[in-house]
């Protein structure tokens, strides 16, 4: 008896901190990307709340590759924790130069396992709405531990590292503040994304992903194309 050929779903891997971990919540940006790729590609969430790039590059070989499935794209979305102020939040803070090197190390690892640089997309941290985030900090008994200007430095470093590594980048920090717009509408608590922020990320990320997934076929036949008299002839063919 012949062995059935397994159906393999290609993968897009979302690697990042809490803004990625929460991407599959209701109205999350990961949900929107996954919806667009139904029956074409698995969108796999590997968001790790609270993580910085120092920890991320250590655990990356433990979680990627996930399987033998081909990887269509990987998003690398860090910086919101790395940019925490050293004197207020030393546990999460990563110095700017190390942050840049960590991002490049992540690319080097992904390339070493066969994920070409043209499949990697960096995403910068979004801007920080300091008044709203300070309220969150005070509720937890701490002082304001991030500044938008510092987040901007890490966003710029992310953009520069992307250029040096030959990968695409989605610069949220700049785009969300373009033309002096009120970026607070994109944030739920000053740091994490609101519904509108999730929509913003999904729309802009899709412009970078679309060409990478344009040739992915629809996996398994449309139900109306299945031969009801001999379904095997439709469902077991390559």
Coordinates of N, CA and C in Angstrom, one line a residue:
X1 N 0.8 -1.2 0.0 CA 0.0 0.0 0.0 C 0.9 1.3 0.0
X2 N 0.6 2.2 -0.9 CA 1.4 3.4 -1.0 C 1.2 4.3 0.2
X3 N 2.2 5.0 0.5 CA 2.1 6.0 1.6 C 1.6 7.3 1.1
X4 N 0.6 7.8 1.8 CA 0.0 9.1 1.4 C 1.0 10.2 1.6
X5 N 1.0 11.1 0.6 CA 1.9 12.3 0.7 C 1.2 13.3 1.6
X6 N 2.0 13.7 2.6 CA 1.4 14.7 3.6 C 1.2 16.1 2.9
X7 N 0.1 16.7 3.4 CA -0.1 18.1 2.9 C 0.7 19.0 3.8
X8 N 1.5 19.9 3.3 CA 2.4 20.7 4.1 C 1.9 22.2 3.9
X9 N 1.6 22.8 5.0 CA 1.3 24.2 4.9 C 2.6 25.1 5.1
X10 N 2.9 26.0 4.2 CA 4.0 26.9 4.5 C 3.7 27.7 5.7
X11 N 4.7 28.4 6.2 CA 4.6 29.1 7.5 C 5.1 30.6 7.4
X12 N 4.4 31.4 8.0 CA 4.9 32.8 8.4 C 5.0 32.8 9.9
X13 N 6.2 33.1 10.4 CA 6.5 33.1 11.8 C 6.5 34.6 12.3
X14 N 5.7 34.9 13.3 CA 5.7 36.2 14.0 C 6.5 36.1 15.2
X15 N 7.7 36.7 15.3 CA 8.6 36.6 16.4 C 8.7 38.0 17.0
X16 N 8.4 38.1 18.3 CA 8.5 39.4 19.0 C 8.2 39.3 20.4
X17 N 7.8 40.5 21.0 CA 7.5 40.6 22.4 C 6.0 40.6 22.6
X18 N 5.4 41.3 23.6 CA 4.0 41.2 23.9 C 3.2 41.7 22.8
X19 N 3.7 42.7 22.0 CA 2.9 43.3 20.9 C 2.6 42.2 19.8
X20 N 3.5 41.2 19.8 CA 3.3 40.1 18.9 C 2.5 39.0 19.6
X21 N 2.8 38.7 20.9 CA 2.0 37.7 21.6 C 0.5 38.0 21.6
X22 N 0.2 39.3 21.7 CA -1.2 39.7 21.7 C -1.8 39.8 20.3
X23 N -1.1 39.5 19.3 CA -1.5 39.8 17.9 C -2.6 38.8 17.5
X24 N -2.9 37.8 18.3 CA -4.0 36.9 17.9 C -5.2 37.1 18.8
X25 N -5.2 38.1 19.6 CA -6.4 38.4 20.3 C -7.4 39.0 19.4
X26 N -8.6 39.2 19.8 CA -9.7 39.7 19.0 C -9.2 41.0 18.3
X27 N -9.4 41.1 17.0 CA -9.0 42.3 16.2 C -7.5 42.5 16.1
X28 N -6.7 41.5 16.5 CA -5.3 41.6 16.5 C -4.7 41.6 15.1
X29 N -3.5 42.1 14.9 CA -2.9 42.2 13.6 C -2.5 40.8 13.0
X30 N -2.2 39.9 13.9 CA -1.9 38.6 13.5 C -3.1 37.8 13.0
X31 N -4.2 38.1 13.6 CA -5.5 37.5 13.1 C -5.8 37.9 11.7
X32 N -5.6 39.2 11.5 CA -5.9 39.8 10.1 C -5.0 39.2 9.1
X33 N -3.7 39.0 9.4 CA -2.8 38.4 8.4 C -3.2 36.9 8.2
X34 N -3.5 36.2 9.3 CA -3.9 34.8 9.2 C -5.2 34.7 8.3
X35 N -6.1 35.6 8.5 CA -7.4 35.5 7.8 C -7.1 35.7 6.3
X36 N -6.2 36.5 5.9 CA -5.9 36.8 4.5 C -5.2 35.5 3.9
X37 N -4.6 34.7 4.7 CA -3.9 33.6 4.2 C -4.5 32.2 4.5
X38 N -5.8 32.2 4.8 CA -6.5 30.9 5.0 C -6.3 30.0 3.8
X39 N -6.0 28.7 4.1 CA -5.9 27.7 3.1 C -4.6 27.9 2.2
X40 N -3.8 28.8 2.6 CA -2.5 29.0 1.9 C -1.3 28.9 2.7
X41 N -1.4 29.3 4.0 CA -0.2 29.4 4.8 C -0.6 29.5 6.3
X42 N 0.2 28.8 7.1 CA 0.0 28.9 8.6 C 0.7 30.2 9.1
X43 N 0.0 31.0 9.9 CA 0.7 32.1 10.5 C 0.9 31.7 12.0
X44 N 2.2 31.6 12.4 CA 2.5 31.0 13.7 C 3.0 32.1 14.6
X45 N 2.4 32.2 15.8 CA 2.7 33.3 16.7 C 3.8 32.8 17.7
X46 N 4.9 33.5 17.7 CA 6.0 33.2 18.7 C 6.3 34.5 19.4
X47 N 5.3 35.2 19.9 CA 5.4 36.4 20.7 C 5.7 36.0 22.1
X48 N 6.6 36.7 22.8 CA 7.1 36.4 24.1 C 7.0 37.7 24.9
X49 N 5.9 37.8 25.7 CA 5.7 39.1 26.5 C 6.9 39.4 27.4
X50 N 7.3 40.7 27.3 CA 8.3 41.1 28.2 C 9.7 40.9 27.7
X51 N 9.9 40.2 26.7 CA 11.2 39.8 26.2 C 11.9 41.0 25.4
X52 N 13.2 41.0 25.5 CA 14.0 41.9 24.8 C 14.9 41.1 23.8
X53 N 15.7 41.8 22.9 CA 16.4 41.1 21.9 C 17.5 40.2 22.5
X54 N 18.0 40.6 23.7 CA 19.1 39.7 24.3 C 18.5 38.3 24.6
X55 N 17.3 38.3 25.2 CA 16.7 37.0 25.5 C 16.2 36.3 24.2
X56 N 15.7 37.1 23.3 CA 15.1 36.6 22.0 C 16.1 35.8 21.2
X57 N 17.3 36.3 21.1 CA 18.3 35.6 20.3 C 18.8 34.3 20.9
X58 N 18.7 34.3 22.3 CA 19.1 33.1 23.0 C 18.0 31.9 22.7
X59 N 16.8 32.3 22.8 CA 15.7 31.3 22.6 C 15.4 31.0 21.2
X60 N 15.7 31.8 20.3 CA 15.3 31.6 18.9 C 15.7 30.2 18.3
X61 N 16.9 29.7 18.5 CA 17.2 28.4 18.0 C 16.3 27.3 18.6
X62 N 15.7 27.5 19.8 CA 14.8 26.6 20.4 C 13.4 26.5 19.8
X63 N 13.0 27.6 19.1 CA 11.7 27.7 18.6 C 11.6 27.8 17.1
X64 N 12.6 28.1 16.4 CA 12.6 28.2 14.9 C 13.9 27.4 14.4
X65 N 13.7 26.4 13.5 CA 12.4 26.1 12.8 C 11.5 25.4 13.6
X66 N 10.2 25.5 13.3 CA 9.1 24.8 14.0 C 8.9 23.4 13.5
X67 N 9.1 23.3 12.2 CA 8.9 21.9 11.6 C 9.7 22.0 10.3
X68 N 9.4 21.0 9.4 CA 10.1 20.9 8.1 C 9.3 21.8 7.1
X69 N 8.3 22.4 7.5 CA 7.5 23.2 6.5 C 8.3 24.4 6.0
X70 N 8.1 24.8 4.8 CA 8.9 25.9 4.3 C 8.4 27.2 4.9
X71 N 9.4 28.1 5.2 CA 9.1 29.4 5.8 C 9.0 30.4 4.8
X72 N 7.9 31.1 4.7 CA 7.6 32.1 3.7 C 8.2 33.4 4.1
X73 N 8.0 33.7 5.4 CA 8.4 35.0 6.0 C 8.6 34.9 7.5
X74 N 9.4 35.8 8.0 CA 9.5 35.9 9.5 C 9.5 37.4 9.8
X75 N 8.6 37.8 10.8 CA 8.7 39.1 11.3 C 9.4 39.2 12.6
X76 N 10.2 40.2 12.8 CA 11.0 40.3 14.0 C 10.7 41.7 14.6
X77 N 9.9 41.7 15.7 CA 9.2 42.8 16.2 C 9.6 43.1 17.7
X78 N 10.8 43.7 17.9 CA 11.3 44.0 19.2 C 11.7 45.4 19.4
X79 N 12.0 45.8 20.6 CA 12.4 47.2 20.9 C 11.6 47.9 22.0
X80 N 10.4 47.5 22.1 CA 9.6 48.2 23.1 C 10.0 47.9 24.5
X81 N 10.7 46.8 24.8 CA 11.3 46.5 26.1 C 12.8 46.8 26.1
X82 N 13.5 46.6 25.0 CA 14.9 47.0 25.0 C 15.1 48.5 25.3
X83 N 14.1 49.3 24.9 CA 14.2 50.8 25.1 C 13.8 51.2 26.5
X84 N 13.4 50.3 27.4 CA 13.1 50.7 28.8 C 14.3 51.4 29.4
X85 N 14.0 52.4 30.2 CA 15.1 53.3 30.8 C 16.0 52.4 31.7
X86 N 17.3 52.5 31.6 CA 18.1 51.6 32.4 C 18.0 51.9 33.9
X87 N 17.8 53.1 34.3 CA 17.8 53.4 35.7 C 16.4 53.1 36.3
X88 N 15.4 53.0 35.4 CA 14.0 52.7 35.9 C 13.6 51.2 35.7
X89 N 14.2 50.6 34.7 CA 13.8 49.2 34.4 C 15.1 48.4 33.8
X90 N 16.1 48.2 34.7 CA 17.3 47.6 34.2 C 17.1 46.1 33.7
X91 N 16.1 45.4 34.2 CA 15.9 44.0 33.8 C 15.6 43.9 32.4
X92 N 14.8 44.8 31.8 CA 14.5 44.7 30.4 C 15.4 45.5 29.5
X93 N 16.0 46.5 30.0 CA 16.8 47.4 29.2 C 18.0 46.7 28.5
X94 N 18.1 47.1 27.2 CA 19.3 46.6 26.4 C 19.9 47.9 25.8
X95 N 21.2 48.0 25.9 CA 21.9 49.2 25.3 C 21.6 49.3 23.8
X96 N 21.6 50.4 23.3 CA 21.3 50.7 21.9 C 22.2 49.9 20.9
X97 N 23.5 49.9 21.2 CA 24.4 49.2 20.3 C 24.2 47.7 20.3
X98 N 24.0 47.2 21.6 CA 23.7 45.8 21.7 C 22.4 45.4 21.0
X99 N 21.4 46.2 21.1 CA 20.1 46.0 20.4 C 20.3 45.8 18.9
X100 N 21.1 46.7 18.4 CA 21.4 46.6 16.9 C 22.1 45.3 16.6
X101 N 23.1 45.0 17.4 CA 23.8 43.8 17.1 C 23.0 42.5 17.3
X102 N 22.1 42.6 18.3 CA 21.2 41.4 18.5 C 20.3 41.2 17.3
X103 N 19.7 42.3 16.8 CA 18.9 42.2 15.6 C 19.7 41.5 14.4
X104 N 20.9 42.0 14.2 CA 21.7 41.4 13.2 C 22.0 39.9 13.4
X105 N 22.2 39.6 14.7 CA 22.5 38.2 15.1 C 21.3 37.3 14.8
X106 N 20.1 37.9 15.0 CA 18.9 37.1 14.7 C 18.8 36.8 13.2
X107 N 19.1 37.8 12.4 CA 19.1 37.6 10.9 C 20.1 36.6 10.6
X108 N 21.3 36.6 11.1 CA 22.4 35.7 10.8 C 21.9 34.2 11.1
X109 N 21.3 34.1 12.3 CA 20.8 32.7 12.6 C 19.7 32.3 11.6
X110 N 18.8 33.1 11.3 CA 17.7 32.7 10.4 C 18.3 32.4 9.0
X111 N 19.2 33.1 8.5 CA 19.9 32.8 7.3 C 20.6 31.5 7.3
X112 N 21.2 31.2 8.5 CA 22.0 30.0 8.7 C 21.1 28.7 8.6
X113 N 19.8 28.9 8.9 CA 18.9 27.7 8.8 C 18.1 27.7 7.5
X114 N 18.5 28.6 6.6 CA 17.8 28.6 5.3 C 16.8 29.6 5.0
X115 N 16.6 30.5 6.0 CA 15.6 31.6 5.8 C 16.3 32.8 5.1
X116 N 16.2 33.0 3.9 CA 16.9 34.0 3.2 C 16.5 35.4 3.7
X117 N 17.4 36.3 3.6 CA 17.2 37.7 4.1 C 16.0 38.4 3.5
X118 N 15.6 38.0 2.3 CA 14.5 38.6 1.6 C 13.1 38.2 2.2
X119 N 13.2 37.2 3.1 CA 12.0 36.7 3.8 C 11.8 37.3 5.2
X120 N 12.8 38.1 5.6 CA 12.8 38.6 7.0 C 12.3 40.1 7.0
X121 N 11.4 40.4 7.9 CA 10.9 41.8 8.0 C 11.0 42.2 9.4
X122 N 11.8 43.3 9.6 CA 11.9 43.9 11.0 C 10.7 44.9 11.1
X123 N 10.2 45.0 12.4 CA 9.2 46.0 12.7 C 9.7 46.8 13.9
X124 N 9.7 48.1 13.8 CA 10.2 48.9 14.8 C 9.2 49.0 16.0
X125 N 9.6 49.4 17.2 CA 8.6 49.6 18.2 C 7.7 50.8 17.8
X126 N 6.5 50.8 18.2 CA 5.6 52.0 17.9 C 6.0 53.1 18.8
X127 N 5.5 54.3 18.6 CA 5.7 55.4 19.5 C 5.1 55.2 20.8
X128 N 5.6 55.9 21.8 CA 5.1 55.7 23.2 C 4.3 56.9 23.6
X129 N 3.1 56.7 24.1 CA 2.3 57.9 24.6 C 2.6 57.9 26.1
X130 N 3.4 58.8 26.5 CA 4.0 58.8 27.8 C 3.0 59.0 29.0
X131 N 2.0 59.9 28.8 CA 1.0 60.1 29.8 C 0.2 58.9 30.2
X132 N -0.2 58.2 29.1 CA -1.0 57.0 29.3 C -0.2 55.9 29.9
X133 N 1.1 55.7 29.4 CA 1.9 54.7 30.0 C 2.4 54.9 31.4
X134 N 2.5 56.2 31.7 CA 2.9 56.6 33.1 C 1.8 56.1 34.1
X135 N 0.5 56.3 33.7 CA -0.6 55.8 34.5 C -0.5 54.3 34.8
X136 N -0.1 53.5 33.7 CA 0.0 52.1 33.9 C 1.2 51.8 34.8
X137 N 2.2 52.5 34.7 CA 3.4 52.3 35.6 C 3.0 52.6 37.1
X138 N 2.3 53.7 37.3 CA 1.9 54.1 38.6 C 1.0 53.1 39.3
X139 N 0.1 52.5 38.5 CA -0.8 51.4 39.0 C 0.0 50.2 39.5
X140 N 1.2 50.0 38.9 CA 2.1 48.9 39.3 C 3.1 49.4 40.3
X141 N 3.0 50.6 40.8 CA 3.9 51.1 41.8 C 5.3 51.5 41.3
X142 N 5.4 51.9 40.1 CA 6.7 52.3 39.6 C 6.5 53.6 38.8
X143 N 7.7 54.3 38.6 CA 7.7 55.5 37.8 C 7.7 55.3 36.3
X144 N 7.4 56.3 35.6 CA 7.5 56.2 34.1 C 8.8 55.6 33.7
X145 N 8.8 54.5 32.9 CA 10.0 53.7 32.7 C 10.4 53.7 31.2
X146 N 9.7 54.5 30.4 CA 10.0 54.6 28.9 C 9.7 56.0 28.5
X147 N 10.4 56.4 27.4 CA 10.2 57.7 26.8 C 10.1 57.6 25.3
X148 N 9.2 58.4 24.7 CA 9.0 58.3 23.3 C 10.3 58.6 22.5
X149 N 11.0 59.6 23.0 CA 12.2 60.0 22.3 C 13.2 58.8 22.2
X150 N 13.3 58.1 23.3 CA 14.2 56.9 23.4 C 13.7 55.8 22.5
X151 N 12.4 55.6 22.5 CA 11.8 54.6 21.6 C 12.2 54.9 20.2
X152 N 12.2 56.2 19.9 CA 12.6 56.6 18.5 C 14.0 56.3 18.2
X153 N 14.9 56.4 19.2 CA 16.3 56.0 18.9 C 16.4 54.5 18.6
X154 N 15.6 53.7 19.3 CA 15.6 52.2 19.0 C 15.0 51.9 17.7
X155 N 13.9 52.7 17.3 CA 13.3 52.5 16.0 C 14.3 52.8 14.9
X156 N 15.1 53.9 15.1 CA 16.1 54.3 14.1 C 17.1 53.2 14.0
X157 N 17.6 52.7 15.1 CA 18.6 51.7 15.1 C 18.1 50.4 14.4
X158 N 16.8 50.1 14.6 CA 16.2 49.0 13.9 C 16.2 49.2 12.4
X159 N 15.8 50.4 12.0 CA 15.8 50.7 10.5 C 17.3 50.5 10.0
X160 N 18.3 51.1 10.7 CA 19.6 51.0 10.2 C 20.1 49.5 10.2
X161 N 19.8 48.7 11.2 CA 20.2 47.3 11.2 C 19.5 46.6 10.1
X162 N 18.3 46.9 9.8 CA 17.6 46.3 8.6 C 18.4 46.5 7.3
X163 N 18.8 47.8 7.1 CA 19.5 48.1 5.9 C 20.9 47.4 5.9
X164 N 21.5 47.3 7.0 CA 22.8 46.7 7.1 C 22.7 45.1 6.9
X165 N 21.5 44.6 7.2 CA 21.3 43.1 7.1 C 20.6 42.8 5.8
X166 N 20.2 43.7 5.0 CA 19.5 43.5 3.8 C 18.1 42.9 3.9
X167 N 17.4 43.4 5.0 CA 16.0 42.9 5.2 C 15.1 44.1 5.1
X168 N 13.8 43.8 4.9 CA 12.8 44.9 4.9 C 12.5 45.4 6.3
X169 N 11.9 46.6 6.4 CA 11.5 47.1 7.7 C 10.3 47.9 7.6
X170 N 9.4 47.7 8.6 CA 8.2 48.5 8.8 C 8.4 49.4 10.0
X171 N 8.6 50.7 9.7 CA 8.9 51.7 10.7 C 7.7 52.3 11.3
X172 N 7.1 51.6 12.3 CA 5.9 52.0 12.9 C 6.1 53.4 13.7
X173 N 7.2 53.5 14.3 CA 7.5 54.7 15.1 C 7.3 56.0 14.2
X174 N 7.8 55.9 13.0 CA 7.7 57.1 12.1 C 6.3 57.2 11.5
X175 N 5.8 56.1 11.0 CA 4.6 56.1 10.3 C 3.4 56.5 11.1
X176 N 3.4 56.1 12.4 CA 2.3 56.4 13.3 C 2.3 57.9 13.7
X177 N 3.4 58.6 13.5 CA 3.5 60.0 13.9 C 3.6 60.9 12.7
X178 N 3.4 60.3 11.5 CA 3.6 61.1 10.2 C 2.6 62.3 10.2
X179 N 3.2 63.4 9.8 CA 2.4 64.6 9.6 C 1.8 65.1 11.0
X180 N 2.5 64.8 12.1 CA 2.0 65.2 13.4 C 0.7 64.7 13.8
X181 N 0.3 63.6 13.3 CA -1.0 63.0 13.7 C -1.0 62.5 15.1
X182 N -2.2 62.4 15.7 CA -2.4 62.0 17.1 C -2.2 60.5 17.1
X183 N -1.0 60.0 17.5 CA -0.7 58.6 17.4 C -1.3 57.8 18.6
X184 N -1.9 58.6 19.6 CA -2.4 57.9 20.8 C -3.6 57.0 20.4
X185 N -4.3 57.3 19.3 CA -5.4 56.4 18.9 C -4.9 55.0 18.5
X186 N -3.6 54.8 18.3 CA -3.1 53.5 17.9 C -2.7 52.7 19.1
X187 N -2.8 53.3 20.3 CA -2.3 52.6 21.5 C -3.4 52.4 22.5
X188 N -3.4 51.3 23.2 CA -4.5 51.0 24.2 C -4.1 51.5 25.6
X189 N -2.8 51.5 25.9 CA -2.4 51.9 27.2 C -1.1 52.8 27.2
X190 N -0.8 53.3 26.0 CA 0.4 54.1 25.8 C 1.5 53.4 25.2
X191 N 1.5 52.0 25.2 CA 2.5 51.2 24.7 C 2.0 50.1 23.8
X192 N 1.0 49.4 24.2 CA 0.4 48.3 23.4 C -0.6 48.8 22.4
X193 N -0.9 48.0 21.4 CA -1.8 48.5 20.3 C -3.3 48.4 20.7
X194 N -4.0 49.4 20.2 CA -5.4 49.5 20.3 C -6.0 48.7 19.1
X195 N -7.3 48.6 18.9 CA -7.9 48.0 17.7 C -7.4 48.7 16.5
X196 N -7.4 50.1 16.6 CA -7.0 50.9 15.4 C -5.5 50.7 15.1
X197 N -4.7 50.5 16.2 CA -3.3 50.2 16.0 C -3.0 48.9 15.4
X198 N -3.8 47.9 15.8 CA -3.7 46.6 15.2 C -4.0 46.6 13.7
X199 N -5.1 47.3 13.4 CA -5.4 47.5 12.0 C -4.3 48.2 11.2
X200 N -3.7 49.2 11.8 CA -2.6 49.9 11.1 C -1.5 49.0 10.8
X201 N -1.1 48.2 11.8 CA 0.0 47.3 11.6 C -0.3 46.2 10.5
X202 N -1.5 45.7 10.6 CA -1.9 44.6 9.6 C -1.9 45.2 8.2
X203 N -2.4 46.4 8.0 CA -2.5 47.0 6.7 C -1.1 47.3 6.1
X204 N -0.2 47.8 6.9 CA 1.1 48.2 6.5 C 2.0 46.9 6.3
X205 N 1.8 46.0 7.2 CA 2.6 44.7 7.1 C 2.2 44.0 5.8
X206 N 0.9 44.0 5.5 CA 0.4 43.2 4.4 C 1.1 43.8 3.1
X207 N 1.3 45.1 3.0 CA 2.0 45.6 1.8 C 3.4 45.0 1.6
X208 N 4.0 44.6 2.7 CA 5.3 44.0 2.6 C 5.2 42.4 2.4
X209 N 4.2 41.8 2.9 CA 4.0 40.4 2.8 C 3.4 40.0 1.5
X210 N 2.6 40.8 0.9 CA 1.7 40.4 -0.2 C 2.5 39.8 -1.4
X211 N 3.6 40.4 -1.7 CA 4.4 39.9 -2.8 C 5.1 38.6 -2.5
X212 N 5.3 38.4 -1.2 CA 6.0 37.2 -0.7 C 5.1 36.0 -0.8
X213 N 3.8 36.2 -0.7 CA 2.8 35.1 -0.7 C 1.9 35.1 -1.9
X214 N 2.2 35.9 -2.9 CA 1.3 36.0 -4.1 C 1.2 34.7 -4.8
X215 N 2.2 33.9 -4.8 CA 2.2 32.7 -5.6 C 1.9 31.5 -4.8
X216 N 1.5 31.6 -3.6 CA 1.1 30.5 -2.8 C -0.2 29.9 -3.3
X217 N -0.3 28.6 -3.5 CA -1.6 28.0 -4.0 C -2.6 27.8 -2.9
X218 N -3.8 27.7 -3.3 CA -4.9 27.3 -2.4 C -4.7 25.8 -2.1
X219 N -4.6 25.5 -0.8 CA -4.3 24.1 -0.4 C -5.5 23.2 -0.3
X220 N -5.5 22.1 -1.0 CA -6.6 21.2 -1.2 C -7.7 21.8 -2.0
X221 N -8.4 21.0 -2.7 CA -9.4 21.5 -3.7 C -10.6 22.2 -3.0
X222 N -11.1 23.2 -3.7 CA -12.4 23.9 -3.3 C -13.4 22.8 -3.2
X223 N -14.3 22.9 -2.3 CA -15.3 21.8 -2.1 C -16.1 21.5 -3.4
X224 N -16.4 22.6 -4.1 CA -17.2 22.4 -5.3 C -16.5 21.7 -6.4
X225 N -15.2 21.6 -6.3 CA -14.4 20.9 -7.3 C -14.1 19.4 -6.9
X226 N -14.6 19.0 -5.8 CA -14.4 17.6 -5.4 C -15.4 16.7 -6.1
X227 N -15.0 15.6 -6.7 CA -15.8 14.7 -7.4 C -16.6 13.9 -6.4
X228 N -17.9 14.1 -6.3 CA -18.7 13.4 -5.2 C -18.8 11.9 -5.4
X229 N -18.6 11.4 -6.7 CA -18.7 10.0 -7.0 C -17.4 9.3 -6.6
X230 N -16.3 10.0 -6.7 CA -15.0 9.5 -6.4 C -14.1 10.5 -5.8
X231 N -14.4 10.9 -4.5 CA -13.7 12.0 -3.9 C -12.2 11.7 -3.8
X232 N -11.8 10.5 -3.7 CA -10.3 10.2 -3.7 C -9.6 10.7 -4.9
X233 N -10.2 10.7 -6.0 CA -9.6 11.2 -7.2 C -9.3 12.7 -7.1
X234 N -10.0 13.4 -6.3 CA -9.8 14.9 -6.1 C -8.9 15.1 -4.9
X235 N -9.1 14.4 -3.9 CA -8.4 14.7 -2.6 C -7.1 14.1 -2.4
X236 N -6.8 13.1 -3.2 CA -5.5 12.4 -3.0 C -4.5 12.7 -4.1
X237 N -4.8 13.6 -5.0 CA -3.9 13.9 -6.0 C -3.0 15.1 -5.5
X238 N -1.8 15.2 -6.1 CA -0.9 16.3 -5.7 C -1.4 17.6 -6.2

